[in-house]
PDB file of C-alpha atoms and ligand atoms in Angstrom:
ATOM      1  CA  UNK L   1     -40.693   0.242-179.277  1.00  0.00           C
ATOM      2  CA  UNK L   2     -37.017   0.793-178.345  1.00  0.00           C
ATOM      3  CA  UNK L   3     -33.695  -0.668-179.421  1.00  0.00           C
ATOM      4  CA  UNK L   4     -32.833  -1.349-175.648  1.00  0.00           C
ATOM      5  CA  UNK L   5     -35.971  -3.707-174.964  1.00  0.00           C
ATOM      6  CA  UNK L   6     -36.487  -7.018-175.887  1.00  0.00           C
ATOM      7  CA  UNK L   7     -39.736  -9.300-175.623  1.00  0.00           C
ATOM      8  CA  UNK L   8     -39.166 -12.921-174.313  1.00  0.00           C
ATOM      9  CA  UNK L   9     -41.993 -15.803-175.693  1.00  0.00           C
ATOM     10  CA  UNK L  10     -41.799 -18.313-172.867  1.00  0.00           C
ATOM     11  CA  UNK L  11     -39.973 -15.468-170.059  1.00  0.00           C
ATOM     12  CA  UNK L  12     -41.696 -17.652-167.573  1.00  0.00           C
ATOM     13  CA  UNK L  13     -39.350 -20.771-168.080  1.00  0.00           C
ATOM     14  CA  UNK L  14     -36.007 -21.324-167.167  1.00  0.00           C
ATOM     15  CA  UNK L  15     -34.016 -20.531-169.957  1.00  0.00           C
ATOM     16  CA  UNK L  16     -36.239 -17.204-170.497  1.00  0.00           C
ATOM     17  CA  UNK L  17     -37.066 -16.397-167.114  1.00  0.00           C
ATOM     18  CA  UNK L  18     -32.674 -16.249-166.323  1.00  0.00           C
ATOM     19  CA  UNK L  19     -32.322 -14.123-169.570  1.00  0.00           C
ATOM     20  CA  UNK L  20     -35.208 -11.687-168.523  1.00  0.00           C
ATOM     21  CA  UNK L  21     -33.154 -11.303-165.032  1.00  0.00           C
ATOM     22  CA  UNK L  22     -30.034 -10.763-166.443  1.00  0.00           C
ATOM     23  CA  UNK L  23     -31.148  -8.164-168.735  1.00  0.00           C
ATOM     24  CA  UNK L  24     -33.563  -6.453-165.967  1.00  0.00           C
ATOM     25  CA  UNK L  25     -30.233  -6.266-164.121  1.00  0.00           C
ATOM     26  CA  UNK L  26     -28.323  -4.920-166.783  1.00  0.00           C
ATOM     27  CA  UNK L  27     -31.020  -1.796-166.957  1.00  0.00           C
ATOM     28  CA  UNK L  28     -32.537  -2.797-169.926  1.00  0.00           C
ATOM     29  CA  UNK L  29     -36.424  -3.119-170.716  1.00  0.00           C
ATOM     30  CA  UNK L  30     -37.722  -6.750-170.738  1.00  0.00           C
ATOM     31  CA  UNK L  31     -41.396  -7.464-171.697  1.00  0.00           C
ATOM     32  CA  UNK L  32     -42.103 -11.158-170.136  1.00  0.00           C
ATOM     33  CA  UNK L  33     -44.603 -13.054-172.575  1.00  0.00           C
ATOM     34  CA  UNK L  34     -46.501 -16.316-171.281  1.00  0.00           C
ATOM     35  CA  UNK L  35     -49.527 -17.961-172.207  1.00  0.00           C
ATOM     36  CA  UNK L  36     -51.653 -16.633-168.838  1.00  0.00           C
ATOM     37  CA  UNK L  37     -50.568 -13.228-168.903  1.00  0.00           C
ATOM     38  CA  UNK L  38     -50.764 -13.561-165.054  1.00  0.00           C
ATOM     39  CA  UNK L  39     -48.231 -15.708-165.282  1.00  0.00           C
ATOM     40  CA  UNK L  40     -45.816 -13.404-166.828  1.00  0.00           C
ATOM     41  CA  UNK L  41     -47.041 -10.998-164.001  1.00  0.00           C
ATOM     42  CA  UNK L  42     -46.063 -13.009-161.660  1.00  0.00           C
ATOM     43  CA  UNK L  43     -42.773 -13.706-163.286  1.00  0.00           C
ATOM     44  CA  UNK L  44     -42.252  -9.925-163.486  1.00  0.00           C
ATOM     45  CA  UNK L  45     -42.283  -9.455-160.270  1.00  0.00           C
ATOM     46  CA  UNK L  46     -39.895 -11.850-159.212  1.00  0.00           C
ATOM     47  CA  UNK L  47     -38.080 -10.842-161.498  1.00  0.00           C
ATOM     48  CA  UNK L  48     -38.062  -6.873-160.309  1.00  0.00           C
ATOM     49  CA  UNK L  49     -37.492  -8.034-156.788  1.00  0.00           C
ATOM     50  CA  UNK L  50     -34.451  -9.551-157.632  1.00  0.00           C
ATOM     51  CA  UNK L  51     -32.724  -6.933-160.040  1.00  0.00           C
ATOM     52  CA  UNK L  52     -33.968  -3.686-158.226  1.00  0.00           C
ATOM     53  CA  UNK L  53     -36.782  -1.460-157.871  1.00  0.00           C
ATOM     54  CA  UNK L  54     -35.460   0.606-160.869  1.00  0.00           C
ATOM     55  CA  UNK L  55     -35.422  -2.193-163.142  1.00  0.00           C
ATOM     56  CA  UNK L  56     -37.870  -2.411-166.016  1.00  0.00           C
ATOM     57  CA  UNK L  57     -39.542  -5.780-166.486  1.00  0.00           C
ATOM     58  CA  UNK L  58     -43.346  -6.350-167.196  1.00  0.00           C
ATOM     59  CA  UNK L  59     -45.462  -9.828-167.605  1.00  0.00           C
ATOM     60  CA  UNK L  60     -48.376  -9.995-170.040  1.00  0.00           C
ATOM     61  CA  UNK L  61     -49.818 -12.042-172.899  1.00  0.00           C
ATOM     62  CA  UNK L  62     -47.262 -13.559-175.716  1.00  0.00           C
ATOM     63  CA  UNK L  63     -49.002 -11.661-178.110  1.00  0.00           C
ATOM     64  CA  UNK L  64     -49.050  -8.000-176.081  1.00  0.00           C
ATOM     65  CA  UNK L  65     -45.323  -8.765-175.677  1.00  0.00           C
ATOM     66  CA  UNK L  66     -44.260  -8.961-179.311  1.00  0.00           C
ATOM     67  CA  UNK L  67     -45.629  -4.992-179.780  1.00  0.00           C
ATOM     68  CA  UNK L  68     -43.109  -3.620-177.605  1.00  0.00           C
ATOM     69  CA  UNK L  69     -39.649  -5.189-178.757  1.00  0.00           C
ATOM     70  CA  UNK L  70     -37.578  -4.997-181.918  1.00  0.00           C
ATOM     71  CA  UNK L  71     -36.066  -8.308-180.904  1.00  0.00           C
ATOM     72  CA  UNK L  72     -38.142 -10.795-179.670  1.00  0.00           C
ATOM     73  CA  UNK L  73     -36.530 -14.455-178.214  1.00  0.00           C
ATOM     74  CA  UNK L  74     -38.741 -17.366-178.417  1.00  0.00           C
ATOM     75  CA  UNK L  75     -37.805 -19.678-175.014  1.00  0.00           C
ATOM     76  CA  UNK L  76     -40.425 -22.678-175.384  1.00  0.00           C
ATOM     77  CA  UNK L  77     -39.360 -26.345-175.255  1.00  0.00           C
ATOM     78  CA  UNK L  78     -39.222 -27.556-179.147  1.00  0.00           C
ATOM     79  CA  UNK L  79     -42.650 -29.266-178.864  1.00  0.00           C
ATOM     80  CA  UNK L  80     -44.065 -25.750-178.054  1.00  0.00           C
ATOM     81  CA  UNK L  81     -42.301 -24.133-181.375  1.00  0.00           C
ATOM     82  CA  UNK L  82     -44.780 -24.456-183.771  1.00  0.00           C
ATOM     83  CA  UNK L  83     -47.952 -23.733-181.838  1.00  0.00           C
ATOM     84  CA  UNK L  84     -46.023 -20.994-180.306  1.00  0.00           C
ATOM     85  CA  UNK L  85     -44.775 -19.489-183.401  1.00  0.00           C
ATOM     86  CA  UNK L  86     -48.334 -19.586-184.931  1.00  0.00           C
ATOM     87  CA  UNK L  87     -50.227 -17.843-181.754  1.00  0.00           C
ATOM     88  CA  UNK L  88     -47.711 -15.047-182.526  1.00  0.00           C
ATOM     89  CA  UNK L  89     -46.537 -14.735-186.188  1.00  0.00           C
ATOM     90  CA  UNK L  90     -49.865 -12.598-187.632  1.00  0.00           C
ATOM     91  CA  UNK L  91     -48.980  -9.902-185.202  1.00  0.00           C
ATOM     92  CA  UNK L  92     -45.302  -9.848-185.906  1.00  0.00           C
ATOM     93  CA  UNK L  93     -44.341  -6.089-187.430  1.00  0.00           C
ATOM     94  CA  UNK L  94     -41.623  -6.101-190.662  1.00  0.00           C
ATOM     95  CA  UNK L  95     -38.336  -5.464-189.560  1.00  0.00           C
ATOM     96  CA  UNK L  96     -38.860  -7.389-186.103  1.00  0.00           C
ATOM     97  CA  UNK L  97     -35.546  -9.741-184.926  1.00  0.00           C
ATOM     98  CA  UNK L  98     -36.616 -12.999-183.620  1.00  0.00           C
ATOM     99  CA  UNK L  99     -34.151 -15.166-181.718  1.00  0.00           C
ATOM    100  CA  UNK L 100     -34.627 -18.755-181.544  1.00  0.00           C
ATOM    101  CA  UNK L 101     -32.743 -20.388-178.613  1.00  0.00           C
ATOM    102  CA  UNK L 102     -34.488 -23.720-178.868  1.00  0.00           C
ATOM    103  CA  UNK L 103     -32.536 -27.138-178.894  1.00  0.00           C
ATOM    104  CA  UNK L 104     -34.499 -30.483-180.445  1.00  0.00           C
ATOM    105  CA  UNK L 105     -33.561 -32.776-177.685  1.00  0.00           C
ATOM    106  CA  UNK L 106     -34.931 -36.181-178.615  1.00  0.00           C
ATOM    107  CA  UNK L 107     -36.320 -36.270-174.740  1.00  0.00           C
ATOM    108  CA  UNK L 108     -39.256 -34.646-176.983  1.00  0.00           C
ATOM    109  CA  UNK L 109     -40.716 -37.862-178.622  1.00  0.00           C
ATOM    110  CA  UNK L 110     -39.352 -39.519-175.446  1.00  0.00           C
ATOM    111  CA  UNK L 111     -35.627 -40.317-175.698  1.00  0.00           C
ATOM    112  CA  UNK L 112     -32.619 -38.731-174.053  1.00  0.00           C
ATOM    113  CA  UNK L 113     -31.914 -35.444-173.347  1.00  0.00           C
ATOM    114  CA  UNK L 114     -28.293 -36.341-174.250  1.00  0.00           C
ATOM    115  CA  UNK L 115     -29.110 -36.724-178.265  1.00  0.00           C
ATOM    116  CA  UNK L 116     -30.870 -34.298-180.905  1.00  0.00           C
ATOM    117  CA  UNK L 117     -33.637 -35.171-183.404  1.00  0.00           C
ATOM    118  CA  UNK L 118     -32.994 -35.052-186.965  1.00  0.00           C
ATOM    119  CA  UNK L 119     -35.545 -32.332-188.792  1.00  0.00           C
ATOM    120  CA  UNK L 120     -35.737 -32.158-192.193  1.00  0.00           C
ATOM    121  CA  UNK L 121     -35.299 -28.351-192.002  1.00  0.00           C
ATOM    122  CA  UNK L 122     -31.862 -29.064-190.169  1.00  0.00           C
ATOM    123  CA  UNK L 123     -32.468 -27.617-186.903  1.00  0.00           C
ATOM    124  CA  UNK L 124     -34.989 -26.058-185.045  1.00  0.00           C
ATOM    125  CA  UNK L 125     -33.857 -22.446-185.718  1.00  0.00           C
ATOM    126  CA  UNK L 126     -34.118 -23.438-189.916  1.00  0.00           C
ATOM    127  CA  UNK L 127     -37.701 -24.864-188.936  1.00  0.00           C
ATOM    128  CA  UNK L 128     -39.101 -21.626-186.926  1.00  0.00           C
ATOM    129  CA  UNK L 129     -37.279 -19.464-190.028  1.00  0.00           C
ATOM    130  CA  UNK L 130     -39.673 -21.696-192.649  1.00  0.00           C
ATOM    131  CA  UNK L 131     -42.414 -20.976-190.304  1.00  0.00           C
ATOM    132  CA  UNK L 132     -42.182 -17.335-190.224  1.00  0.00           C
ATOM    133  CA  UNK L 133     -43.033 -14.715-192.903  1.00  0.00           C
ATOM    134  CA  UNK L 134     -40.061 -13.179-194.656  1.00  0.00           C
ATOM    135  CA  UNK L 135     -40.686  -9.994-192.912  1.00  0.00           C
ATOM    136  CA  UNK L 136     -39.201 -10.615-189.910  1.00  0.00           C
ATOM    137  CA  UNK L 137     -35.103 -11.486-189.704  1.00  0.00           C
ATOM    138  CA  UNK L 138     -34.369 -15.128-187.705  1.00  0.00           C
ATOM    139  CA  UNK L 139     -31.200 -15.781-185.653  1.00  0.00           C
ATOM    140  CA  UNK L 140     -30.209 -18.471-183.342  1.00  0.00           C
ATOM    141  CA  UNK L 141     -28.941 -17.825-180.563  1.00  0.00           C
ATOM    142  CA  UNK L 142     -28.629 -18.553-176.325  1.00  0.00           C
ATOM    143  CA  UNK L 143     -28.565 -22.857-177.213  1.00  0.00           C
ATOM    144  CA  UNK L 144     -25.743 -23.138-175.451  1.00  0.00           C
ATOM    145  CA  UNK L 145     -25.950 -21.056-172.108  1.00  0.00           C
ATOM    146  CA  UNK L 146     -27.223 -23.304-169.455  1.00  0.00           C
ATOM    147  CA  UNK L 147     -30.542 -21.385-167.592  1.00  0.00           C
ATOM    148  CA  UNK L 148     -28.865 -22.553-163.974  1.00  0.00           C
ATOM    149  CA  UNK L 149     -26.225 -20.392-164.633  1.00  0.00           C
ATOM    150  CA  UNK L 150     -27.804 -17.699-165.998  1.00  0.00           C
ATOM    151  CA  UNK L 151     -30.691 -16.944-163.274  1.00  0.00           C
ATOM    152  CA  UNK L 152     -27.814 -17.478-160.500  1.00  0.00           C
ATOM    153  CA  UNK L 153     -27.321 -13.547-160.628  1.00  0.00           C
ATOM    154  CA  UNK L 154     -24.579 -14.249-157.797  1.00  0.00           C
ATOM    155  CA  UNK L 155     -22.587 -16.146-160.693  1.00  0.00           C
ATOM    156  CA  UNK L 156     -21.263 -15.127-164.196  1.00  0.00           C
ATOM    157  CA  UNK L 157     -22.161 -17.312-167.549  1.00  0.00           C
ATOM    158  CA  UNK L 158     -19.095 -18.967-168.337  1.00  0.00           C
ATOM    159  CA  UNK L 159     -20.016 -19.211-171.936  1.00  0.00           C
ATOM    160  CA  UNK L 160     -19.586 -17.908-175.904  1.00  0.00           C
ATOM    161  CA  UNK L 161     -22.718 -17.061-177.493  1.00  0.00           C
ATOM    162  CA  UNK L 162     -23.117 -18.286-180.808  1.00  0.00           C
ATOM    163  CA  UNK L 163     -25.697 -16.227-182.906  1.00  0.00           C
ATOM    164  CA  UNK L 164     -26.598 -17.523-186.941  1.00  0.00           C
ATOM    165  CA  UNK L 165     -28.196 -16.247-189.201  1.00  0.00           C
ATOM    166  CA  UNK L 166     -28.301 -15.270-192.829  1.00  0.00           C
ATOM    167  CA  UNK L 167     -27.880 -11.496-192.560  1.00  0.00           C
ATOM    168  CA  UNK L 168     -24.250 -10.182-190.991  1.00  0.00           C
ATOM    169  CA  UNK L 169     -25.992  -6.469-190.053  1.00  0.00           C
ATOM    170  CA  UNK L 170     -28.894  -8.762-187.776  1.00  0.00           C
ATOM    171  CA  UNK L 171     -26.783 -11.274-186.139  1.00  0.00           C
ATOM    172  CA  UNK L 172     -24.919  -8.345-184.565  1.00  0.00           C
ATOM    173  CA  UNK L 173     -27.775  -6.710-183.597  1.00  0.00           C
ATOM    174  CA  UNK L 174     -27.547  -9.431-180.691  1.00  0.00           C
ATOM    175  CA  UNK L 175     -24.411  -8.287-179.571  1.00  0.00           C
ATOM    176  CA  UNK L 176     -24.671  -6.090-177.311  1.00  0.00           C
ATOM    177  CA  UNK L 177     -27.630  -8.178-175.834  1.00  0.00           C
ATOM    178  CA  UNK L 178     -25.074 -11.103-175.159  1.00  0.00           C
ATOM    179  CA  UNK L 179     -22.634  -8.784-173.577  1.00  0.00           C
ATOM    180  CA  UNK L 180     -24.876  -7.453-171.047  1.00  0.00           C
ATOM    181  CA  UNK L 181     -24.468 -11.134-169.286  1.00  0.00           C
ATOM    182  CA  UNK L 182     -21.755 -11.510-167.249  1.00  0.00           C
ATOM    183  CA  UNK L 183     -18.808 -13.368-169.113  1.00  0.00           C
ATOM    184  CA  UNK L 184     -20.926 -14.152-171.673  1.00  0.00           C
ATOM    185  CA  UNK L 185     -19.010 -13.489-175.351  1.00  0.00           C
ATOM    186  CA  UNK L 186     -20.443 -12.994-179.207  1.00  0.00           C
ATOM    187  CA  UNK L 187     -19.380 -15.374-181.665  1.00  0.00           C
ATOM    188  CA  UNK L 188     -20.505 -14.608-185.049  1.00  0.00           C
ATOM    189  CA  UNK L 189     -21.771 -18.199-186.000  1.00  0.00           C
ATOM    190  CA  UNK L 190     -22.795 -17.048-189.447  1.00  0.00           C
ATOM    191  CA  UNK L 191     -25.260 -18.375-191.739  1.00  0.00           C
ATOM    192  CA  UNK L 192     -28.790 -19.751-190.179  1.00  0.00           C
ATOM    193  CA  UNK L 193     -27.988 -23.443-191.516  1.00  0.00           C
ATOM    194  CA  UNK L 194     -24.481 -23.235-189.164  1.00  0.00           C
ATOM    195  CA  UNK L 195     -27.226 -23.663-186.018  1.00  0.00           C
ATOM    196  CA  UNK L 196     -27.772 -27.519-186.773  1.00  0.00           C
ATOM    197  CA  UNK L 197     -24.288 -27.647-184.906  1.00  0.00           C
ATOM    198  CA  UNK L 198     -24.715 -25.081-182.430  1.00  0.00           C
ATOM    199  CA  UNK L 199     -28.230 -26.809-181.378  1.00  0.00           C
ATOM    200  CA  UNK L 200     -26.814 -30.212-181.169  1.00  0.00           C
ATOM    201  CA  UNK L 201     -24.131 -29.208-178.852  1.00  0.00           C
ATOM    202  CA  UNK L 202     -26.061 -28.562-175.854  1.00  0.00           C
ATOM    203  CA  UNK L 203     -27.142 -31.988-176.488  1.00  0.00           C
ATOM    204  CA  UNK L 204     -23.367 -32.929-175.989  1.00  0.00           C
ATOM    205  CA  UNK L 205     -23.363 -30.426-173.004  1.00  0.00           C
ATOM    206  CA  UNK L 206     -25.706 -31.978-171.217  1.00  0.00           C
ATOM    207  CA  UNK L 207     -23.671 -35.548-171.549  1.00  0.00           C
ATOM    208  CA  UNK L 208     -20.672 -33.595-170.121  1.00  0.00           C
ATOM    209  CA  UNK L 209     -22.898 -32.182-167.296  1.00  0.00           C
ATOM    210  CA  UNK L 210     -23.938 -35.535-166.015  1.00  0.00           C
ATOM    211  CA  UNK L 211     -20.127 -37.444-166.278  1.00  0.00           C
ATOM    212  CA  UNK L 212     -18.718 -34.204-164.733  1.00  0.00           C
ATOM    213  CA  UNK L 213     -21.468 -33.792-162.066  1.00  0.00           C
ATOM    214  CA  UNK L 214     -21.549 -30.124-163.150  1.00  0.00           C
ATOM    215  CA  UNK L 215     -24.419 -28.493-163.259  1.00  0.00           C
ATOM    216  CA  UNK L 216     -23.804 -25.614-165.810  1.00  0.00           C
ATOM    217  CA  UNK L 217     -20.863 -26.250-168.408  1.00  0.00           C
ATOM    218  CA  UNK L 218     -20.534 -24.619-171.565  1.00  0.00           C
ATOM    219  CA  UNK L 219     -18.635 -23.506-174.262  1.00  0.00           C
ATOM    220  CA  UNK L 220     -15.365 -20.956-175.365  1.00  0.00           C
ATOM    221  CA  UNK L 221     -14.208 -20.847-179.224  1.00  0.00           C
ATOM    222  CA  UNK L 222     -10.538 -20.421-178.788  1.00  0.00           C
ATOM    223  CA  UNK L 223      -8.639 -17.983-180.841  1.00  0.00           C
ATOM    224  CA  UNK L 224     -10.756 -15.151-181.369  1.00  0.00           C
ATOM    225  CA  UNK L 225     -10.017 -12.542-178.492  1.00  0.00           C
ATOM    226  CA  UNK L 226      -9.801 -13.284-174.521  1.00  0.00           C
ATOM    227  CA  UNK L 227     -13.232 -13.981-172.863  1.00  0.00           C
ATOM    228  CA  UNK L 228     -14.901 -10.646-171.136  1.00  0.00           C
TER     229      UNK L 228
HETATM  230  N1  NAP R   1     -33.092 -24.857-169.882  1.00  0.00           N
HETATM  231  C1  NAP R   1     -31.906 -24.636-170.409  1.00  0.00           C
HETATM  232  O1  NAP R   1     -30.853 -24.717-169.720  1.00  0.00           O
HETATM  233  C2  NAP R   1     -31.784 -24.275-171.861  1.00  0.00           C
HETATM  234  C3  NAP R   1     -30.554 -23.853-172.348  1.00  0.00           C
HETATM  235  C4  NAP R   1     -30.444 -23.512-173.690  1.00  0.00           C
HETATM  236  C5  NAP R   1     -31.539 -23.613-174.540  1.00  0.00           C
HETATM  237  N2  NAP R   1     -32.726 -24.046-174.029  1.00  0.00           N
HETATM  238  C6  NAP R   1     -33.870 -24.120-174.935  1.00  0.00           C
HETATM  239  O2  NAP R   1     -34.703 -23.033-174.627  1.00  0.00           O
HETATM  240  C7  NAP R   1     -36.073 -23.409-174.753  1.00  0.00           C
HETATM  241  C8  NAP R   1     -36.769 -23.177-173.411  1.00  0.00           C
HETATM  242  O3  NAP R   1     -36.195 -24.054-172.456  1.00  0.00           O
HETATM  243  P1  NAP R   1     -36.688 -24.035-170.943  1.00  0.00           P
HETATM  244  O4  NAP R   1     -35.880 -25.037-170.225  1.00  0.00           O
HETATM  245  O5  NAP R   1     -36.726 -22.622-170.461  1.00  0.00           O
HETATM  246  O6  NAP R   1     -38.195 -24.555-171.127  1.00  0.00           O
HETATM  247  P2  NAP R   1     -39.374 -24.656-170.060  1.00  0.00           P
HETATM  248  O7  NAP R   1     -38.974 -24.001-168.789  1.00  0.00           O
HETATM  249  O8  NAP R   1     -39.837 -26.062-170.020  1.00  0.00           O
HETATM  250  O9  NAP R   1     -40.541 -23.826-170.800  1.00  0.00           O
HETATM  251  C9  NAP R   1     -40.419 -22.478-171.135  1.00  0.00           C
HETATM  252  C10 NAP R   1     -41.774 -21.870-171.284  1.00  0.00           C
HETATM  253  O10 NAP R   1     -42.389 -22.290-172.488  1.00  0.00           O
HETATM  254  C11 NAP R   1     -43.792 -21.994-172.395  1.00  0.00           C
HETATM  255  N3  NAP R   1     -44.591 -22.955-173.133  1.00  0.00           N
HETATM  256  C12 NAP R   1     -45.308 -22.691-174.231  1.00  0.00           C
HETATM  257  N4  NAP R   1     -45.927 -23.765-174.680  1.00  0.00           N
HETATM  258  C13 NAP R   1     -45.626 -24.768-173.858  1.00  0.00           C
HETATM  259  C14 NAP R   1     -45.988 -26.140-173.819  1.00  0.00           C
HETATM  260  N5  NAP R   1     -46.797 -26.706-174.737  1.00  0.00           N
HETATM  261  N6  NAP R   1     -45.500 -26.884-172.835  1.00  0.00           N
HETATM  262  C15 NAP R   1     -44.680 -26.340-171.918  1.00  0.00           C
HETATM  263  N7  NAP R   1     -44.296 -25.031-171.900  1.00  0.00           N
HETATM  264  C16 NAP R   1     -44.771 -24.258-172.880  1.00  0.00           C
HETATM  265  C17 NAP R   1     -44.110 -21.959-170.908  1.00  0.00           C
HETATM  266  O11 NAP R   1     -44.524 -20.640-170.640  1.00  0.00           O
HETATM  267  P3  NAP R   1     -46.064 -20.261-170.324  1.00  0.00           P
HETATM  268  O12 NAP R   1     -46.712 -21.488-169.760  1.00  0.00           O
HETATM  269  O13 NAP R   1     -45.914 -19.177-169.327  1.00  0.00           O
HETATM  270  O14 NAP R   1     -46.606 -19.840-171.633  1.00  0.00           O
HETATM  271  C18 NAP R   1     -42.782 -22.255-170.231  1.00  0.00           C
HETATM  272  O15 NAP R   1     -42.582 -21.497-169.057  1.00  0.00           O
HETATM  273  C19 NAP R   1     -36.086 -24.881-175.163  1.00  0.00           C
HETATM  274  O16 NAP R   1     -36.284 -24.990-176.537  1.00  0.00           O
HETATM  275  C20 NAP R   1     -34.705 -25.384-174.781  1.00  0.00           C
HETATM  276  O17 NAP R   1     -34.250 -26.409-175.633  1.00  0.00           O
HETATM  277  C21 NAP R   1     -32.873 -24.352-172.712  1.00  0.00           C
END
């Protein structure tokens, strides 16, 4: 395992599968989990096509993925979460990062993608961390980057990156992870409990998407430093 790879849970999606090219393109190592590991395979290669034949990106199992990244991001619609997190969380090592990027949309028990469910853990990211064993370190992040403009490799993610979680020295271990997207900026977002707002934003930016008839907004904290 090295610090410039990263394992992506659900790298066959859209929200993982955009993150996966972005960091192929930026030279770093990507490990593309999936439930078929052909799947992820087949995702790889895509994936290689499109960032270069130097580019490192390979597709296997969720659970053959996990042993080969100190950070691992978990991109699998909030119905997935649990079951996905339990297939996985035996074979986690101590000291691993995982990065939740999913948002409860209430299009999950059937209502609009426009509105967030109310857990009792207070957001999704709270709920994986409750999940997990303490051995691992939890952060949100990636909620509000839209996964249209982040596989559009022609385009750059107009978008801050919030990343929460409980421990300073791990949130900006994601750093330099954000920064290798295109116009994509850290925002410290502090403790883990601060992603119950980050999380129900997208809902919000998918509500602007539709009255705007854009397909990809997103967010900038003002105030802190220009945008890369
Ligand atoms: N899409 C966006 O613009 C966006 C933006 C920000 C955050 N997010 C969040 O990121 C997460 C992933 O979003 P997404 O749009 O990339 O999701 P998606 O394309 O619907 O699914 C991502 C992957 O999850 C895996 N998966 C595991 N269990 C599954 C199940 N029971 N049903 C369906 N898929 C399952 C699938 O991979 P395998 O079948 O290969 O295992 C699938 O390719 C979500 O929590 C979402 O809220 C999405």
């Amino acid at each position: 395992m090295s610090d410039d790879s990263i394992a992506i849970i659900g790298g066959t999606g859209d929200l993982g599968y955009g993150l996966a090219l972005r960091w192929a393109t930026a030279g770093r190592k990507v490990f593309i989990g999936s439930r078929s590991a052909e799947r992820a395979s087949k995702s790889a290669s895509e994936i290689q096509a499109a960032a270069g034949a130097d580019s490192q990106v390979q597709g296997m199992a969720n659970v053959d993925a996990i042993q080969n990244a100190w950070i691992v991001v978990i991109a699998v619609p909030f119905l997935a979460q649990a079951e996905t997190l339990a297939s996985i969380k035996e074979k986690l090592r101590t000291g691993q990062t995982v990065v939740i990027c999913t948002v409860p949309l209430e299009v999950a028990v059937g209502g609009a993608a426009t509105r967030t469910l109310g857990l009792w853990a207070g957001s999704a990211s709270e709920q994986a961390a409750r999940t997990l064993p303490d051995t691992v370190h939890v952060v949100a992040a990636f909620q509000n980057v839209s996964a249209h403009a982040v596989q559009e490799l022609s385009g750059t993610v107009d978008c801050d990156v919030i990343v929460c979680g409980d421990e300073a020295e791990v949130r900006a271990r994601l750093k330099p992870w954000v920064e290798a997207i295109p116009s994509c900026r850290y925002v410290d977002g502090g403790k883990l409990e601060n992603a119950r707002i980050v999380e129900s934003l997208t809902a919000f930016l998918i509500g602007v998407n539709r009255r705007m008839k854009v397909p990809a907004s997103g967010i900038r904290i003002t105030g802190i430093g220009s945008a890369r």
